[in-house]
Amino acid sequence: MDIKISKTHKSRIGEVDFDNLGFGEFFSDHMVTVDYQGGEWKSARIIPFGTIEILPSVCSLHYGQVVFEGLKAFRTKDGSINLFRPEKYHERYNRSCQRLCIPPLEFGFFISGLKELLLLDKDWIPKKKGTSLYIRPFVFATDSFLGVHVSNTYRFMIITSPVGAYYKEGINPVRLITSGEYARAVKGGLGSAKTPANYASSLLPAEEAQKKGFTQVLWLDGAEKRYIEEVGTMNIMFVIDNELVTPPLEGSILPGVTRDTVIQLAQKWGVTVKEEKISIEDVFEATKNGRLQEVFGTGTAAVISPVGWIQHEDELITINNGKIGHFSQKLYDEITGIQYGEKPDIFGWCYRI
Ligand SMILES: *Cc1c(COP(=O)(O)O)cnc(C)c1O
């Protein structure tokens, strides 16, 4: 692929406080932009990060034909760049696109634009342990019309953001609450695609949960409000009787890359992994008879996020005394160790640049 590069005249990197990055607040100097027209992806460019012009009638604004991804690049001790599992994120990107009738992108196309962007903005990849460059590829329909049908034109873009350690004061367990009223996704819907619609449906429930003092909603299945699904930005895992239990991918759950990473590591360590339906009653029952050892969420942003409390209807359970568990900590250390090039990458997850 031929990529035209127009560099910025003045880098904004001096405006960034690398000791206080937060998450997704700063954006690197450049971005990738590619257009789909006449049945093909063309005119790939890297241009300075900035505003883009679109018509108010652009169909993705009205009907949501949009897909995004989120992956990370890390600076290793020897100064090289580690992209974590880009093939896996790309594969999911194409699967999401298929569900939303968006034309796919070849991996070669995806990675060559990203590589160029990372090399150009390499100084934006922070160096401290715990920090990384968050990469946000996304695509949106660009036809101008108000009828409901599939767009003929699209724009694919990649922006990047240097991010701090997700947990400033160590890993603090989160508080989750189930929702009796709302559903995030149902089988056959959009739940397994990374698309903004799923986030739109979760905003109101999340706001109500926060008002009650909880961090996020623990989603139950939309039909019976019984089986545990995920957390909306993270997949969820339970350690019960020393076995790892996580809901199966049956269409309403996002197939997390971190979920897959954790499953592979657990299996390598000889832990039994059960991708099985688990109801909220099962979890409360296992707590009462002392079998529930740990609960944690998995996602690219936080990697491992221990869950200390779950509220369901009128009952609240405390997990592992509201502290991070052994297994959660071990997973966090192993995954971040591989990402920063400190531990052997036996699965070949790191893509070196
Ligand atoms: C992105 C996302 C996750 C986590 O997936 P990772 O690939 O591990 O980052 C979980 N649930 C939803 C709804 C998501 O959008």
XYZ file of C-alpha atoms in Angstrom, residues 9-297:
289
model
C 4.692 21.697 11.155
C 4.701 21.822 14.909
C 4.569 18.868 17.287
C 2.189 19.201 20.274
C 4.195 16.755 22.382
C 5.515 19.549 24.618
C 1.954 20.187 25.856
C 1.658 16.677 27.283
C 2.335 15.948 30.949
C 3.718 12.425 30.679
C 3.563 12.029 34.470
C -0.215 12.571 34.483
C -1.539 10.983 31.335
C -4.974 9.772 32.383
C -6.791 7.720 29.764
C -7.543 9.003 26.259
C -7.051 12.694 26.994
C -4.125 13.467 24.667
C -3.763 12.530 21.013
C -0.528 12.061 19.107
C 0.565 14.376 16.280
C -0.681 12.296 13.361
C -3.528 10.053 12.240
C -4.186 7.521 9.486
C -7.083 8.103 7.098
C -8.222 5.818 4.268
C -11.323 6.129 2.066
C -13.534 3.442 0.589
C -15.000 4.464 -2.748
C -16.048 2.617 -5.890
C -15.637 -0.738 -4.167
C -12.067 -0.304 -2.931
C -9.983 1.147 -0.133
C -7.795 3.919 -1.493
C -5.952 7.175 -0.905
C -4.297 6.115 2.350
C -2.780 9.122 4.060
C -1.099 10.064 7.295
C -1.940 13.643 8.184
C -1.706 15.869 11.262
C -4.267 15.017 13.952
C -7.098 17.500 13.667
C -10.686 18.202 12.732
C -12.297 16.429 9.798
C -15.054 17.787 7.637
C -18.228 15.765 7.244
C -21.715 16.620 6.034
C -24.437 16.744 8.708
C -26.324 14.228 6.562
C -23.574 11.617 6.782
C -25.436 8.360 7.456
C -23.237 6.994 10.270
C -24.267 9.941 12.461
C -27.919 8.995 12.031
C -27.906 5.204 11.834
C -24.721 4.162 13.559
C -22.854 2.201 10.891
C -19.607 2.415 12.841
C -17.009 -0.065 14.161
C -13.971 0.539 16.368
C -11.064 -1.285 17.959
C -8.739 -0.662 20.883
C -5.231 -2.092 21.178
C -1.929 -1.001 22.690
C 1.723 -0.436 21.824
C 4.386 -0.673 24.532
C 7.916 0.625 24.820
C 10.248 -2.208 25.849
C 13.412 -1.899 27.938
C 15.640 -2.100 24.851
C 13.743 0.793 23.259
C 11.801 -1.154 20.644
C 8.024 -1.073 20.219
C 5.776 -4.020 21.097
C 2.332 -4.136 19.546
C 0.230 -6.646 21.474
C -1.661 -9.225 19.374
C -2.531 -6.955 16.403
C -3.668 -9.940 14.281
C -6.293 -10.855 16.858
C -7.682 -7.305 17.100
C -7.711 -7.051 13.306
C -9.609 -10.320 13.036
C -12.272 -8.992 15.418
C -12.381 -5.691 13.534
C -13.304 -7.550 10.341
C -15.893 -9.679 12.158
C -17.527 -6.545 13.587
C -17.483 -4.977 10.110
C -19.213 -7.991 8.638
C -22.093 -7.631 11.144
C -22.470 -3.949 10.247
C -22.178 -4.410 6.439
C -18.864 -2.525 6.325
C -16.249 -3.744 3.801
C -13.316 -5.549 5.489
C -9.677 -4.448 5.525
C -6.749 -6.775 4.827
C -4.280 -7.266 7.666
C -1.408 -6.030 5.498
C -3.271 -2.801 4.873
C -4.189 -2.385 8.549
C -0.687 -3.056 9.856
C 1.262 -1.037 7.293
C -0.683 2.151 8.043
C -0.382 1.543 11.765
C 3.364 0.845 11.553
C 4.015 4.065 9.645
C 1.964 6.013 12.165
C 3.801 4.477 15.151
C 7.199 5.165 13.615
C 6.256 8.762 12.874
C 4.823 9.322 16.373
C 7.229 7.021 18.238
C 8.089 9.704 20.815
C 4.439 9.602 21.901
C 4.813 6.037 23.191
C 5.429 6.672 26.881
C 8.377 4.996 28.565
C 7.326 4.379 32.184
C 6.147 0.929 33.249
C 2.368 0.872 33.302
C 2.033 3.434 30.519
C 1.416 2.689 26.842
C 0.109 4.094 23.594
C -3.573 3.280 23.171
C -4.468 2.771 19.510
C -7.988 3.459 18.284
C -8.733 2.256 14.737
C -12.299 2.998 13.630
C -14.448 3.117 10.529
C -17.641 4.995 9.729
C -20.070 5.167 6.820
C -19.802 8.401 4.835
C -22.686 8.377 2.331
C -24.948 11.405 2.591
C -28.610 10.343 2.816
C -31.505 10.035 5.243
C -32.976 6.739 4.031
C -31.995 3.592 5.909
C -29.691 1.460 3.812
C -26.070 0.323 3.641
C -23.578 3.048 2.740
C -21.410 2.803 -0.386
C -18.545 4.875 0.998
C -16.561 4.706 4.261
C -13.669 6.256 6.070
C -11.189 4.227 8.121
C -8.996 6.101 10.571
C -6.440 5.404 13.299
C -5.772 7.816 16.140
C -3.489 7.136 19.100
C -3.333 8.354 22.686
C -0.561 7.991 25.284
C -2.187 6.564 28.421
C -1.114 6.222 32.027
C -1.334 3.239 34.310
C -5.049 2.500 34.552
C -4.768 2.330 38.332
C -2.884 5.208 39.865
C -2.743 3.833 43.426
C -2.335 0.153 42.655
C -5.159 -2.095 41.569
C -8.336 -1.290 43.513
C -11.197 -3.766 43.205
C -14.363 -2.411 41.564
C -17.984 -2.564 42.716
C -20.525 -4.038 40.292
C -24.323 -4.029 40.319
C -26.713 -6.031 38.150
C -29.561 -4.301 36.341
C -33.068 -5.661 36.677
C -34.425 -3.191 34.176
C -32.021 -2.816 31.261
C -30.261 -5.124 28.813
C -27.000 -4.399 27.000
C -27.396 -6.826 24.118
C -29.339 -9.921 23.146
C -28.448 -12.975 21.087
C -28.715 -12.044 17.431
C -28.147 -8.367 18.191
C -24.909 -6.390 18.115
C -23.365 -7.594 21.367
C -20.477 -9.464 19.771
C -19.514 -6.528 17.503
C -17.368 -3.641 18.745
C -19.748 -0.894 17.749
C -20.879 2.316 19.485
C -24.532 1.181 19.735
C -23.629 -1.194 22.582
C -22.079 1.680 24.502
C -25.011 3.984 23.828
C -27.373 1.457 25.405
C -25.163 1.175 28.489
C -24.804 4.875 29.352
C -28.032 5.396 31.286
C -27.731 2.164 33.316
C -24.074 2.996 34.070
C -25.031 6.467 35.258
C -27.714 5.041 37.549
C -25.239 2.475 38.907
C -22.732 5.225 39.673
C -25.373 7.226 41.539
C -25.865 4.175 43.758
C -22.128 4.043 44.451
C -21.110 1.317 42.003
C -18.350 1.409 39.428
C -20.122 -0.397 36.586
C -23.051 -2.624 35.663
C -22.683 -6.403 35.630
C -24.807 -7.362 32.650
C -27.133 -10.341 32.818
C -28.609 -11.946 29.705
C -31.355 -9.840 28.159
C -33.966 -12.604 27.957
C -34.038 -14.208 31.427
C -31.934 -11.697 33.427
C -30.254 -14.667 34.988
C -27.022 -15.614 33.268
C -23.958 -13.420 33.591
C -22.665 -11.858 30.373
C -19.978 -9.192 30.805
C -19.274 -5.715 32.197
C -19.732 -3.669 29.017
C -16.082 -2.650 28.698
C -14.657 -5.874 30.079
C -15.344 -9.587 30.024
C -15.836 -11.278 33.383
C -14.202 -14.300 35.019
C -14.768 -16.238 38.233
C -12.431 -18.488 40.175
C -14.539 -21.181 41.818
C -12.988 -24.262 43.444
C -9.681 -23.345 41.782
C -11.280 -23.479 38.317
C -11.674 -20.527 35.982
C -15.261 -19.988 34.832
C -16.324 -17.457 32.194
C -19.491 -17.086 30.105
C -19.296 -18.656 26.620
C -19.267 -16.573 23.436
C -22.778 -17.100 22.148
C -23.441 -13.866 20.300
C -24.317 -11.306 22.957
C -20.837 -10.994 24.493
C -17.840 -9.210 22.993
C -15.048 -11.715 22.282
C -12.305 -9.956 24.230
C -8.682 -10.372 23.214
C -7.672 -10.126 26.893
C -10.260 -12.831 27.667
C -8.528 -15.076 25.134
C -5.082 -14.174 26.525
C -6.187 -15.108 30.063
C -7.736 -18.407 28.941
C -4.556 -19.431 27.114
C -2.339 -18.554 30.083
C -4.596 -20.327 32.586
C -4.596 -23.475 30.461
C -0.816 -23.332 30.164
C -0.590 -23.135 33.947
C -2.765 -26.238 34.239
C -5.891 -24.467 35.476
C -9.217 -25.940 34.313
C -11.063 -23.352 32.206
C -14.819 -23.636 31.823
C -16.494 -21.489 29.187
C -19.924 -22.168 30.591
C -23.128 -20.371 31.415
C -23.056 -19.131 34.977
C -26.090 -17.618 36.641
C -26.038 -14.849 39.216
C -27.614 -17.338 41.691
C -24.658 -19.708 41.115
C -22.251 -16.907 42.013
C -24.123 -15.939 45.192
C -24.466 -19.615 46.145
C -20.717 -20.194 45.633
C -20.004 -17.178 47.842
C -22.203 -18.518 50.645
C -20.496 -21.887 50.761
C -17.041 -20.403 50.442
C -16.256 -21.733 46.965
C -15.971 -18.392 45.167
C -12.356 -17.267 45.417
C -11.910 -14.427 42.926
C -13.815 -12.361 40.362
C -12.142 -10.114 37.801
C -12.798 -8.284 34.561
